[in-house]
PDB file of C-alpha atoms in Angstrom:
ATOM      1  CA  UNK A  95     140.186 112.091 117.039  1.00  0.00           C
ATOM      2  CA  UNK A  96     140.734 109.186 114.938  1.00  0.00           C
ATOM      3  CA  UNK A  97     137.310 107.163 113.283  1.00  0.00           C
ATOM      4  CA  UNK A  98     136.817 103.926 112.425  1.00  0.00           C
ATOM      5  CA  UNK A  99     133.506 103.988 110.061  1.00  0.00           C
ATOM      6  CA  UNK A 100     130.730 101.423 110.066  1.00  0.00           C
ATOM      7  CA  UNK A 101     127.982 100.677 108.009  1.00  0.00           C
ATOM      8  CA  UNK A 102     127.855 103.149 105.136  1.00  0.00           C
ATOM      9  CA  UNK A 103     126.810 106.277 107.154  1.00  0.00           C
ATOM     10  CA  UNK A 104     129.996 107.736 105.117  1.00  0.00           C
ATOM     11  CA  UNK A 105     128.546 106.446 102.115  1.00  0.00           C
ATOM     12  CA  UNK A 106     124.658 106.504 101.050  1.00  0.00           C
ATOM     13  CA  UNK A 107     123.048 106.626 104.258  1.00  0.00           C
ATOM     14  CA  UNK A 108     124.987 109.802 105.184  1.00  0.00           C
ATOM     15  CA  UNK A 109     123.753 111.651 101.750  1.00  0.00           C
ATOM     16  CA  UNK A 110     120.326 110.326 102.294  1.00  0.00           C
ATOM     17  CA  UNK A 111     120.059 112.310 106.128  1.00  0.00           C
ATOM     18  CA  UNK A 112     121.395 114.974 104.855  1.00  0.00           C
ATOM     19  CA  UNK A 113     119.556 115.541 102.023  1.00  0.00           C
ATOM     20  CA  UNK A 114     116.407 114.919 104.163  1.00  0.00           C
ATOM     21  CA  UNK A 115     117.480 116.625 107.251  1.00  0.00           C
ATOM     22  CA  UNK A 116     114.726 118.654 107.961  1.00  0.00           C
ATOM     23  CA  UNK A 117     111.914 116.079 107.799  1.00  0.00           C
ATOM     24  CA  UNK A 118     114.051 113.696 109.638  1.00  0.00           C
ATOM     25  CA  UNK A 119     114.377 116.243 112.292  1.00  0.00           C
ATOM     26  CA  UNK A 120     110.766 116.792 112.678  1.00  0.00           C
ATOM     27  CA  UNK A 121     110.171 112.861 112.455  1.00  0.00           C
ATOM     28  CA  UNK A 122     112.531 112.657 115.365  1.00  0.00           C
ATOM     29  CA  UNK A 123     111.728 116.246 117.421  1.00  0.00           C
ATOM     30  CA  UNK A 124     109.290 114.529 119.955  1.00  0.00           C
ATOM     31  CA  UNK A 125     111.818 111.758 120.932  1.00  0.00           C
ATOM     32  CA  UNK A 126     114.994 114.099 121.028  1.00  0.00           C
ATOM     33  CA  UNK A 127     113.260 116.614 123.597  1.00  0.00           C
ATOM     34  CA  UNK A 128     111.764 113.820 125.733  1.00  0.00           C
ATOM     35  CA  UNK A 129     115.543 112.097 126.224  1.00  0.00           C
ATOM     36  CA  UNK A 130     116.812 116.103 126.478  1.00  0.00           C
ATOM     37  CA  UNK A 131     114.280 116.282 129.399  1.00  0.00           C
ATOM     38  CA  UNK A 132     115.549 113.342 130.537  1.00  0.00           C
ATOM     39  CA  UNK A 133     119.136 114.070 130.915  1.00  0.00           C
ATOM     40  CA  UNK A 134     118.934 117.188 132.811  1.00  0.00           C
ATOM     41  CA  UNK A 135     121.852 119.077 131.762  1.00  0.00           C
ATOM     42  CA  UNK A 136     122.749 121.509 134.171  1.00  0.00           C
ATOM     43  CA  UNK A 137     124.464 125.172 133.087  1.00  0.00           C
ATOM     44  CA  UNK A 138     128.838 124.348 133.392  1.00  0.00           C
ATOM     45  CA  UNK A 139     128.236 120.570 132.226  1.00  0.00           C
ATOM     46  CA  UNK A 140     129.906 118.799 129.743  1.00  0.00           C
ATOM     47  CA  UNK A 141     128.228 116.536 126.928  1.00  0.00           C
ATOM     48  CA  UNK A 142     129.365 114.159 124.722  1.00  0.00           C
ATOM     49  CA  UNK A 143     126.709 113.791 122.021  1.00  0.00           C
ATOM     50  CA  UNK A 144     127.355 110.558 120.612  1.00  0.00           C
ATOM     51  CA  UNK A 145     126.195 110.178 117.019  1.00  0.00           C
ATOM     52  CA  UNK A 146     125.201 113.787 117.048  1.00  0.00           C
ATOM     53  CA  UNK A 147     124.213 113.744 113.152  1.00  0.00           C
ATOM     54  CA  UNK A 148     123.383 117.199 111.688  1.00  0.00           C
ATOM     55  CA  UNK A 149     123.486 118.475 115.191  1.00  0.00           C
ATOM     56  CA  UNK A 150     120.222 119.772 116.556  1.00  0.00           C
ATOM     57  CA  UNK A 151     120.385 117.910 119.408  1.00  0.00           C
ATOM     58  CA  UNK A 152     123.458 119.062 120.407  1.00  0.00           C
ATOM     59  CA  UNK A 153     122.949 122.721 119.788  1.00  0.00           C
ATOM     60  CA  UNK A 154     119.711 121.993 121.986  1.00  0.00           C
ATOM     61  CA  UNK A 155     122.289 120.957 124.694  1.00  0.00           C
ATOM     62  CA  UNK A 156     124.263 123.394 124.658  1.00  0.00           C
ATOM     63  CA  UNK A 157     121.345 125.871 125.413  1.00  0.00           C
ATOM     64  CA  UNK A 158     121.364 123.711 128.441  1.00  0.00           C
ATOM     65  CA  UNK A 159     125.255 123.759 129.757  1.00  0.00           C
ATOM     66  CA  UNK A 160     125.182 127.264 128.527  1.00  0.00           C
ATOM     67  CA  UNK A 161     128.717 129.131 128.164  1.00  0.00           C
ATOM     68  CA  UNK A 162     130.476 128.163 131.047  1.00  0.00           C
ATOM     69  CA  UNK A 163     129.303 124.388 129.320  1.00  0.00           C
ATOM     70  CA  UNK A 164     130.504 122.554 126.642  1.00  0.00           C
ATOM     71  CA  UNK A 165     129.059 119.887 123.952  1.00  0.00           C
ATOM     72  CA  UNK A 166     131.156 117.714 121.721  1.00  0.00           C
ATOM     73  CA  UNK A 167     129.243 116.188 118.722  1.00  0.00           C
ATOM     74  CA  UNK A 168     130.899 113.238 117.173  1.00  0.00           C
ATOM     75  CA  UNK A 169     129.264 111.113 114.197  1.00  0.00           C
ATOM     76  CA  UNK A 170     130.941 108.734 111.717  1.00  0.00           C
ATOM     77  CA  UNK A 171     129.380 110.515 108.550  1.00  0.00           C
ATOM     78  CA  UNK A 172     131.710 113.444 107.365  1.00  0.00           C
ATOM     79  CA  UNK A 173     127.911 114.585 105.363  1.00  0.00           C
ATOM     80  CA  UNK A 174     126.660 115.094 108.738  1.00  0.00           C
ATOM     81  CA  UNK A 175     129.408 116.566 110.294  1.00  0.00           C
ATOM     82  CA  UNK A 176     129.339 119.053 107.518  1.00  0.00           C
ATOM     83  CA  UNK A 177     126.158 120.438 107.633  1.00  0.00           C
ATOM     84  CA  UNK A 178     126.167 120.370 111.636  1.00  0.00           C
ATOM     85  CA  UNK A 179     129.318 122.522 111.342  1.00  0.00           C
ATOM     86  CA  UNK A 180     127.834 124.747 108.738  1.00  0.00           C
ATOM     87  CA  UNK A 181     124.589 125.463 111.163  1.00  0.00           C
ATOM     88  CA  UNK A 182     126.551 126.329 114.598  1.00  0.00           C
ATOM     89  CA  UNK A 183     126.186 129.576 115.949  1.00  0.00           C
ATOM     90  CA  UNK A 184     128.595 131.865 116.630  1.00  0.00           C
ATOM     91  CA  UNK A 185     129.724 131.503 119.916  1.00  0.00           C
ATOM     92  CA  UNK A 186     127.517 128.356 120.807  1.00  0.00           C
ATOM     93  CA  UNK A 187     129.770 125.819 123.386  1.00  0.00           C
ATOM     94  CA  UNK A 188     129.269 123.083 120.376  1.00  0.00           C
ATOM     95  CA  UNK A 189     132.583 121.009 118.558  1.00  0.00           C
ATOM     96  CA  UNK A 190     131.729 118.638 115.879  1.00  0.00           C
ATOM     97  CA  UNK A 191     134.132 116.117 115.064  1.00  0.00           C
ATOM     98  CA  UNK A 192     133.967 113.153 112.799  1.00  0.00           C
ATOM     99  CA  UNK A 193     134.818 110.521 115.241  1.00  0.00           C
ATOM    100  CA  UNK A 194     133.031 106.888 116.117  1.00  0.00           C
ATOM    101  CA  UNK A 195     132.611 107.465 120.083  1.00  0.00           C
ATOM    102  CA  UNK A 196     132.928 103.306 120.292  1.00  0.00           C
ATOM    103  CA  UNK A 197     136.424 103.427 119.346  1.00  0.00           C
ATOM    104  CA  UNK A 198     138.031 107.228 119.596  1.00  0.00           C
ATOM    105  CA  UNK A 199     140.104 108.245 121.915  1.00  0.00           C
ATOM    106  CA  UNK A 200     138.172 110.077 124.688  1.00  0.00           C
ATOM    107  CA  UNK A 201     139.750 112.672 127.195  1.00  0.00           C
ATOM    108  CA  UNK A 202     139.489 110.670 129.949  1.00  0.00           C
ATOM    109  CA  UNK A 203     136.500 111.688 132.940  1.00  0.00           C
ATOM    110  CA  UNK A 204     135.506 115.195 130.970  1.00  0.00           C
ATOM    111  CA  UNK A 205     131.956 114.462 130.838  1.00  0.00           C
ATOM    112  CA  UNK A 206     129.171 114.931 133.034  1.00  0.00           C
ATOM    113  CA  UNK A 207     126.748 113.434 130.154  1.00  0.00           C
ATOM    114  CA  UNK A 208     126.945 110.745 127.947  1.00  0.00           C
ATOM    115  CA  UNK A 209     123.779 111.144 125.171  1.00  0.00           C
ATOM    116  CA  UNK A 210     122.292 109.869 122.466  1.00  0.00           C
ATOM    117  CA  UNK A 211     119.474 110.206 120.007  1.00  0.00           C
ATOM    118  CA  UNK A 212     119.084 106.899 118.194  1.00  0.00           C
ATOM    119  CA  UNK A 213     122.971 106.510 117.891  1.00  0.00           C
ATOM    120  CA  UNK A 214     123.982 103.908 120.063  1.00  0.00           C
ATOM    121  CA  UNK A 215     121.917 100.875 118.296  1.00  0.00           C
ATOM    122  CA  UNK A 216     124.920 100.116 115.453  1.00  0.00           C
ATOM    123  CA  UNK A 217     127.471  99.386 118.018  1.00  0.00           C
ATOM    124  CA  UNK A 218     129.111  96.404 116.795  1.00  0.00           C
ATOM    125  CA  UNK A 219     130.268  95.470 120.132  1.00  0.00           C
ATOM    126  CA  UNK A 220     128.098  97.253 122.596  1.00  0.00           C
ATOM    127  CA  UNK A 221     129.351  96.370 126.050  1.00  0.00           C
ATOM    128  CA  UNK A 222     132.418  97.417 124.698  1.00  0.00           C
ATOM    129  CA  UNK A 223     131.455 100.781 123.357  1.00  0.00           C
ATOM    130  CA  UNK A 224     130.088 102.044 126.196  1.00  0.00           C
ATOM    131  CA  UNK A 225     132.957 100.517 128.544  1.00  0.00           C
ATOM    132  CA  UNK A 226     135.238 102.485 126.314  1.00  0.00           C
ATOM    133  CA  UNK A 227     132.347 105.880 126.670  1.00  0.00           C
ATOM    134  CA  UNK A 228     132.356 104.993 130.164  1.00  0.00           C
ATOM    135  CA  UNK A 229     135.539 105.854 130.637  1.00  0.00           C
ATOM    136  CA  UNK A 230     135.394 109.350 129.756  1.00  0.00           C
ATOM    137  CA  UNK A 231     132.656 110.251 132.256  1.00  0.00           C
ATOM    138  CA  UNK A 232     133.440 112.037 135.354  1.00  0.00           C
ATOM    139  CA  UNK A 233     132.774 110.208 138.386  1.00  0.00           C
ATOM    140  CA  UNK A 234     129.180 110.118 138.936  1.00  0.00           C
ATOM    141  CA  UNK A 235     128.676 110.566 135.420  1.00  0.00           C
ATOM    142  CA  UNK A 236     125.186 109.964 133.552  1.00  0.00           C
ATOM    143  CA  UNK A 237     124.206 108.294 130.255  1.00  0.00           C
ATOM    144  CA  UNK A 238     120.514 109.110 128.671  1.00  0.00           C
ATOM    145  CA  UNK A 239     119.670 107.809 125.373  1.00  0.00           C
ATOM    146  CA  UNK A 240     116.385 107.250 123.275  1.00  0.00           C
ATOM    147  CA  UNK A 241     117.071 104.022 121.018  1.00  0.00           C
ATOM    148  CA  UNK A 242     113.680 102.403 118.686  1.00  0.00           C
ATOM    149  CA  UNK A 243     111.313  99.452 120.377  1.00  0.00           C
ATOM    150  CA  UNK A 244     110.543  96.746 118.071  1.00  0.00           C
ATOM    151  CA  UNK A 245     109.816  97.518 114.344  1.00  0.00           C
ATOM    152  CA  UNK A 246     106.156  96.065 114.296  1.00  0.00           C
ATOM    153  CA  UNK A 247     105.261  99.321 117.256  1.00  0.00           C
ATOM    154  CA  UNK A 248     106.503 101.927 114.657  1.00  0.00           C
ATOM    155  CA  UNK A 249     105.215 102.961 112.211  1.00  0.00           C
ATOM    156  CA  UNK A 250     107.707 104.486 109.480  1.00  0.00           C
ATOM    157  CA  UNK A 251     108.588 100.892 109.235  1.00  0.00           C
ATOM    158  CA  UNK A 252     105.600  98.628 109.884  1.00  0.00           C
ATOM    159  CA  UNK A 253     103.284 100.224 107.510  1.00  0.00           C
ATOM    160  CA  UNK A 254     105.157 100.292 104.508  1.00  0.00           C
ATOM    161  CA  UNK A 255     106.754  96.744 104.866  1.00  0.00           C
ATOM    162  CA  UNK A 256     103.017  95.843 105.276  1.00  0.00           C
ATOM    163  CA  UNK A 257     102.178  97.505 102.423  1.00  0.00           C
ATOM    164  CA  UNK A 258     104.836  95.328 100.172  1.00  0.00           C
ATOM    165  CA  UNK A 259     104.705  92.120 101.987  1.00  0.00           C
ATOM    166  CA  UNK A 260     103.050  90.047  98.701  1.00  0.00           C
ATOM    167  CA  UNK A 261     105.523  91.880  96.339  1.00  0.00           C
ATOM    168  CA  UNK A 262     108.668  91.709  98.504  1.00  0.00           C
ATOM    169  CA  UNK A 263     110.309  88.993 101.132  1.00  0.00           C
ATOM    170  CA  UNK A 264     113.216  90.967 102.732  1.00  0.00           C
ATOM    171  CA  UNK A 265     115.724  88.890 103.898  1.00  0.00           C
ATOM    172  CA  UNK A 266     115.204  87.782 107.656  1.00  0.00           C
ATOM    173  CA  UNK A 267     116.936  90.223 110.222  1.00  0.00           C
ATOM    174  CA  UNK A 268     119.321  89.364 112.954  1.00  0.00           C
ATOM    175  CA  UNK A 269     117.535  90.971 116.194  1.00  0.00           C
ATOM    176  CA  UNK A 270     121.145  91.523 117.530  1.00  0.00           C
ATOM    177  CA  UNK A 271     123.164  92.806 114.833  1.00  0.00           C
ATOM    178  CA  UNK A 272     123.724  96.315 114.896  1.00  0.00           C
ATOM    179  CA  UNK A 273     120.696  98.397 113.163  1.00  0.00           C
ATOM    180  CA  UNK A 274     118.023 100.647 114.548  1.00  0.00           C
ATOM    181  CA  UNK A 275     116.375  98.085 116.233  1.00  0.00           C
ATOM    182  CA  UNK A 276     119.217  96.180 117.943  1.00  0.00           C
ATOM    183  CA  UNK A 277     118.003  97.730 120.880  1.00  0.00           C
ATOM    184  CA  UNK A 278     114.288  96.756 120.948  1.00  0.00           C
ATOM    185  CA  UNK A 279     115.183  94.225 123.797  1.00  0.00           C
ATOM    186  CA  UNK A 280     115.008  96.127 127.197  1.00  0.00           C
ATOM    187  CA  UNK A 281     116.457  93.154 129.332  1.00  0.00           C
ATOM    188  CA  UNK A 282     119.443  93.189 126.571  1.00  0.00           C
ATOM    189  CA  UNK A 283     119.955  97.243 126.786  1.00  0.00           C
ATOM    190  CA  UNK A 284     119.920  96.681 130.632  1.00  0.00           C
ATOM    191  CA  UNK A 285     122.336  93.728 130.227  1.00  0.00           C
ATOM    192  CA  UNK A 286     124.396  95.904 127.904  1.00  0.00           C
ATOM    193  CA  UNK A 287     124.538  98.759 130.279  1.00  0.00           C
ATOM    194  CA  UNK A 288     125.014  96.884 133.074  1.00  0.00           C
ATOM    195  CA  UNK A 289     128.357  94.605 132.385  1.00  0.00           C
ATOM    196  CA  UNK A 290     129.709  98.133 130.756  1.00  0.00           C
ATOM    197  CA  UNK A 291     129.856  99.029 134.362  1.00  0.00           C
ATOM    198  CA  UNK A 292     126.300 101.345 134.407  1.00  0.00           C
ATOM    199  CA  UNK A 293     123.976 101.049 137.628  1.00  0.00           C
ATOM    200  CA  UNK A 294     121.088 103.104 138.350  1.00  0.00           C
ATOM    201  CA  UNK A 295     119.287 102.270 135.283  1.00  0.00           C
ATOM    202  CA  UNK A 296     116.153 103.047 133.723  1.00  0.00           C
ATOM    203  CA  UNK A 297     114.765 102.053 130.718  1.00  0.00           C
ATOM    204  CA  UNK A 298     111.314 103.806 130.479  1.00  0.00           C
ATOM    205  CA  UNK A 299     108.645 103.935 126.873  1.00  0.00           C
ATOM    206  CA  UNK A 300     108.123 106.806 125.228  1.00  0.00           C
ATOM    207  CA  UNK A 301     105.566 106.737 122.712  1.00  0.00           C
ATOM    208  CA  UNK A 302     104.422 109.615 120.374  1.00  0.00           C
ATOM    209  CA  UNK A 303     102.807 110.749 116.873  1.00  0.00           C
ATOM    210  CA  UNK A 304     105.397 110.764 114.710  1.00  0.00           C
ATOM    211  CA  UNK A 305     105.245 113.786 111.617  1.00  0.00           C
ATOM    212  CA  UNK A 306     106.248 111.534 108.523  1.00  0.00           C
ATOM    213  CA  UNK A 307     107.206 113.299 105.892  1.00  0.00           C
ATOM    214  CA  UNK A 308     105.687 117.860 105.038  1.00  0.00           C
ATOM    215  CA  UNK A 309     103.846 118.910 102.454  1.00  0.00           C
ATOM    216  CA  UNK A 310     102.136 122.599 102.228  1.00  0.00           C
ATOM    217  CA  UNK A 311      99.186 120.440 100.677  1.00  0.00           C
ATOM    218  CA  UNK A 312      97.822 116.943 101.974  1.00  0.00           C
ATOM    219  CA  UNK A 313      98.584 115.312  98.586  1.00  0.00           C
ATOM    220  CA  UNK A 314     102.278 117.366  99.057  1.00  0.00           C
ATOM    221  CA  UNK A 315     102.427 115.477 102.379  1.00  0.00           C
ATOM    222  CA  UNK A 316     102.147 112.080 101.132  1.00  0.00           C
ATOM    223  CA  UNK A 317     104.212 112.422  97.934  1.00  0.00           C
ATOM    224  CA  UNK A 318     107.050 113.372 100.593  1.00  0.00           C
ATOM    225  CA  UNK A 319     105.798 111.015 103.276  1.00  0.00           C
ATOM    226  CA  UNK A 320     106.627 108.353 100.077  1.00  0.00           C
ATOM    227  CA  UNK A 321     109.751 110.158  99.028  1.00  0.00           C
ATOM    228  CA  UNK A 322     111.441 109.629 102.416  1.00  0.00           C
ATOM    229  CA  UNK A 323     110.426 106.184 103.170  1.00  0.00           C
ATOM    230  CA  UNK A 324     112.111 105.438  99.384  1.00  0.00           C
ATOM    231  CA  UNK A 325     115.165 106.939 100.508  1.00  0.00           C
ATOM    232  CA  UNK A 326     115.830 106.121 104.323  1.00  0.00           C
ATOM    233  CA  UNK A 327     114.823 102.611 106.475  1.00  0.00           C
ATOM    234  CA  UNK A 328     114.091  99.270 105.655  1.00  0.00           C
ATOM    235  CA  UNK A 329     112.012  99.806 102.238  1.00  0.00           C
ATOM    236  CA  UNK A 330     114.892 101.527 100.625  1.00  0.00           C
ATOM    237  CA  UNK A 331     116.997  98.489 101.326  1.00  0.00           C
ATOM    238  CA  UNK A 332     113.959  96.100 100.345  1.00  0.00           C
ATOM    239  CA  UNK A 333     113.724  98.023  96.904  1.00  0.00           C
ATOM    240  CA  UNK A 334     117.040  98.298  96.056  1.00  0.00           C
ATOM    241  CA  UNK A 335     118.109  96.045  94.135  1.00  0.00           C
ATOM    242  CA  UNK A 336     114.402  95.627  92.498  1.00  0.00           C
ATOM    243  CA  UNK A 337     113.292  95.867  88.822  1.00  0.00           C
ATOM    244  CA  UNK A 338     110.879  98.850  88.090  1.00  0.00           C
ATOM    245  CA  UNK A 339     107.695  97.001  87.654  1.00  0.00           C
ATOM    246  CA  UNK A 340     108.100  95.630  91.125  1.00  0.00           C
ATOM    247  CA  UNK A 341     109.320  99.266  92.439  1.00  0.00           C
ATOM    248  CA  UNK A 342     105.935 100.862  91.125  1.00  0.00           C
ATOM    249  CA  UNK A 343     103.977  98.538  92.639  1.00  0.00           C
ATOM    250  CA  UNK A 344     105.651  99.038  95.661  1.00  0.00           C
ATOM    251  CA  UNK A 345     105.175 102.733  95.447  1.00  0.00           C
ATOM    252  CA  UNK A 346     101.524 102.700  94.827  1.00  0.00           C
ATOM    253  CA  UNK A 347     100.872 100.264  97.737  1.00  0.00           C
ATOM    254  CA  UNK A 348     103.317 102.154 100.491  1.00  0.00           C
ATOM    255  CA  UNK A 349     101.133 105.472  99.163  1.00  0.00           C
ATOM    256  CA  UNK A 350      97.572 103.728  99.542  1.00  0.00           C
ATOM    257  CA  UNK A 351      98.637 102.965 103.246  1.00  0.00           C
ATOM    258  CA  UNK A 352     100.331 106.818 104.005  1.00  0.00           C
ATOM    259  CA  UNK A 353      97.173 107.781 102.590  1.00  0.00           C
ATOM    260  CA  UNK A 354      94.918 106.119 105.172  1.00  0.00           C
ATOM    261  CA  UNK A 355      96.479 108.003 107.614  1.00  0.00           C
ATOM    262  CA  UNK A 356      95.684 111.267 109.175  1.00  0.00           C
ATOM    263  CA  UNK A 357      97.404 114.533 109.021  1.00  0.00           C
ATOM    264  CA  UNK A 358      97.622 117.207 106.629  1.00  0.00           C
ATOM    265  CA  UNK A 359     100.928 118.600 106.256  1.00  0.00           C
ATOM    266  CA  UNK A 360     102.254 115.453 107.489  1.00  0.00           C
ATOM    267  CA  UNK A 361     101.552 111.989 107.674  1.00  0.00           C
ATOM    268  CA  UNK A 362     100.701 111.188 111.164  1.00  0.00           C
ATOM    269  CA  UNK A 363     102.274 107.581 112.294  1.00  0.00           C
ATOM    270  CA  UNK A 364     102.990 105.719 115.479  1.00  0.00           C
ATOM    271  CA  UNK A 365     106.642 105.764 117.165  1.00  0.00           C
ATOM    272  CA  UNK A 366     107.394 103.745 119.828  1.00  0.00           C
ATOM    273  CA  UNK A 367     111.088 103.892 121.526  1.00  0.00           C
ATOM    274  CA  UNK A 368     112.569 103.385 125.102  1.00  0.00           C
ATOM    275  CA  UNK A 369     114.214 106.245 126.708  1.00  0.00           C
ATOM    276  CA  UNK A 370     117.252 105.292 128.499  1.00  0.00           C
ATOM    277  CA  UNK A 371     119.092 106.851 131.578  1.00  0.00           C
ATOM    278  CA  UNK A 372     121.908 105.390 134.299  1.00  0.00           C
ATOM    279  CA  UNK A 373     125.031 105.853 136.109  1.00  0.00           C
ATOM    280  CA  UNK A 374     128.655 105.213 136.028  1.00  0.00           C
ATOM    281  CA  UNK A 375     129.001 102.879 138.834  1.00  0.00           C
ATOM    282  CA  UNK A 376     130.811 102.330 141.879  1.00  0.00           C
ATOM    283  CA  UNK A 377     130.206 106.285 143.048  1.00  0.00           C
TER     284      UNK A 377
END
């Protein structure tokens, strides 16, 4: 497959999830085995995972189609690809390529499943990318996807933008452009979906506690809970180009409001996302 990179998930963003895989992971657990749940994947099915990451949803899927199964993991970061590579089983039904499902050439109708954990929202055409995904689904075929509601119902990004509002004015966002929260819009997602040739669609909420951040220690918890929001989301691009003064402030605020949160090996937040499902139409 041939990729066509966006954003800088080859770049900074790509070193940044892999470094903090593993408290990503757990951030994101909850809303990868709801949309799992969701998609049903039956034992001899074939999944594309679509911006797979470090790959534990798609090793989760492949425990679904089993061995007569099969589950192809594409992402545009070659970091991620890497490490999801490096943690496959022996034997498990899983490929990982480094591919951008919006643009790659697909084997046309192989797959029973098109899914997603929170990869489909930096789509810089949408309809587009999942006509073109579309195509490679069998006849009948089924999409499922978890994508983020708006940014004031979670959390990870509401409380520390909160926490910096007097110190920092980010630059106003473009609720359409492609980010993690292009998707907040159900009637646009359904719109989306729809002229991409999908029917049968739901778009239900999913809300859970969301484990920010792990620390043996509560004080461990928050020092990583800080760590992580420094390095990935909105307050790492806020900060970034920030003098010190303004980036300690910043980091003494965004703890004082991790710290009035509960947990004790992680900071307990709010996540709020819509769980997506439908069908290739005209079957």
């Amino acid at each position: 497959m041939t990729t066509a990179p966006t954003h800088d998930w080859d770049g900074t963003s790509g070193e940044n999830w892999v470094v903090h895989q593993l408290r990503l992971d757990l951030m994101l657990e909850d809303f990868g085995a709801a949309t799992i749940a969701a998609a049903n994947a039956q034992p001899g099915e074939h999944v594309l995972d679509i911006g797979c990451g470090a790959g534990a949803t798609s090793l989760a899927l492949a425990e679904s189609v089993g061995s007569t199964g099969h589950v192809l993991g594409v992402d545009i970061s070659s970091q991620l690809i890497a490490r999801a590579r490096s943690a496959k089983p022996d034997g498990a039904p899983v490929t990982f390529d480094l591919a951008d499902a919006a643009r790659a050439p697909l084997p046309g109708q192989a797959f029973d499943l098109l899914f997603s954990r929170f990869g489909v929202m930096f789509f810089d055409d949408p309809v587009a990318a999942f006509a073109h995904m579309r195509a490679a689904l069998k006849p009948g075929g089924r999409v499922a996807f978890v994508c983020w509601r708006s940014a004031r119902e979670n959390d990870w990004v509401r409380l520390p933008m909160a926490a910096i509002s007097d110190l920092v004015t980010p630059a106003p966002a473009d609720p359409l452009a492609p980010g993690p929260f292009a998707f907040a819009d159900r009637n646009r997602v359904s719109d989306i979906l729809a002229t991409a040739g999908f029917d049968d669609i739901g778009i239900a909420p999913f809300d859970t506690t969301i484990s920010y951040g792990y620390g043996k220690t509560r004080a461990e918890a928050v020092d990583d809970a800080l760590a992580l929001a420094f390095a990935v989301g909105p307050l790492s691009r806020a900060l970034a180009s920030q003098p010190d003064d303004i980036r300690a402030k910043a980091a003494a605020a965004v703890r004082a409001a991790f710290s009035a949160q509960p947990g004790e090996t992680s900071v307990l937040i709010d996540g709020a996302a819509w769980i997506v499902t439908a069908r290739s139409r005209g079957v």
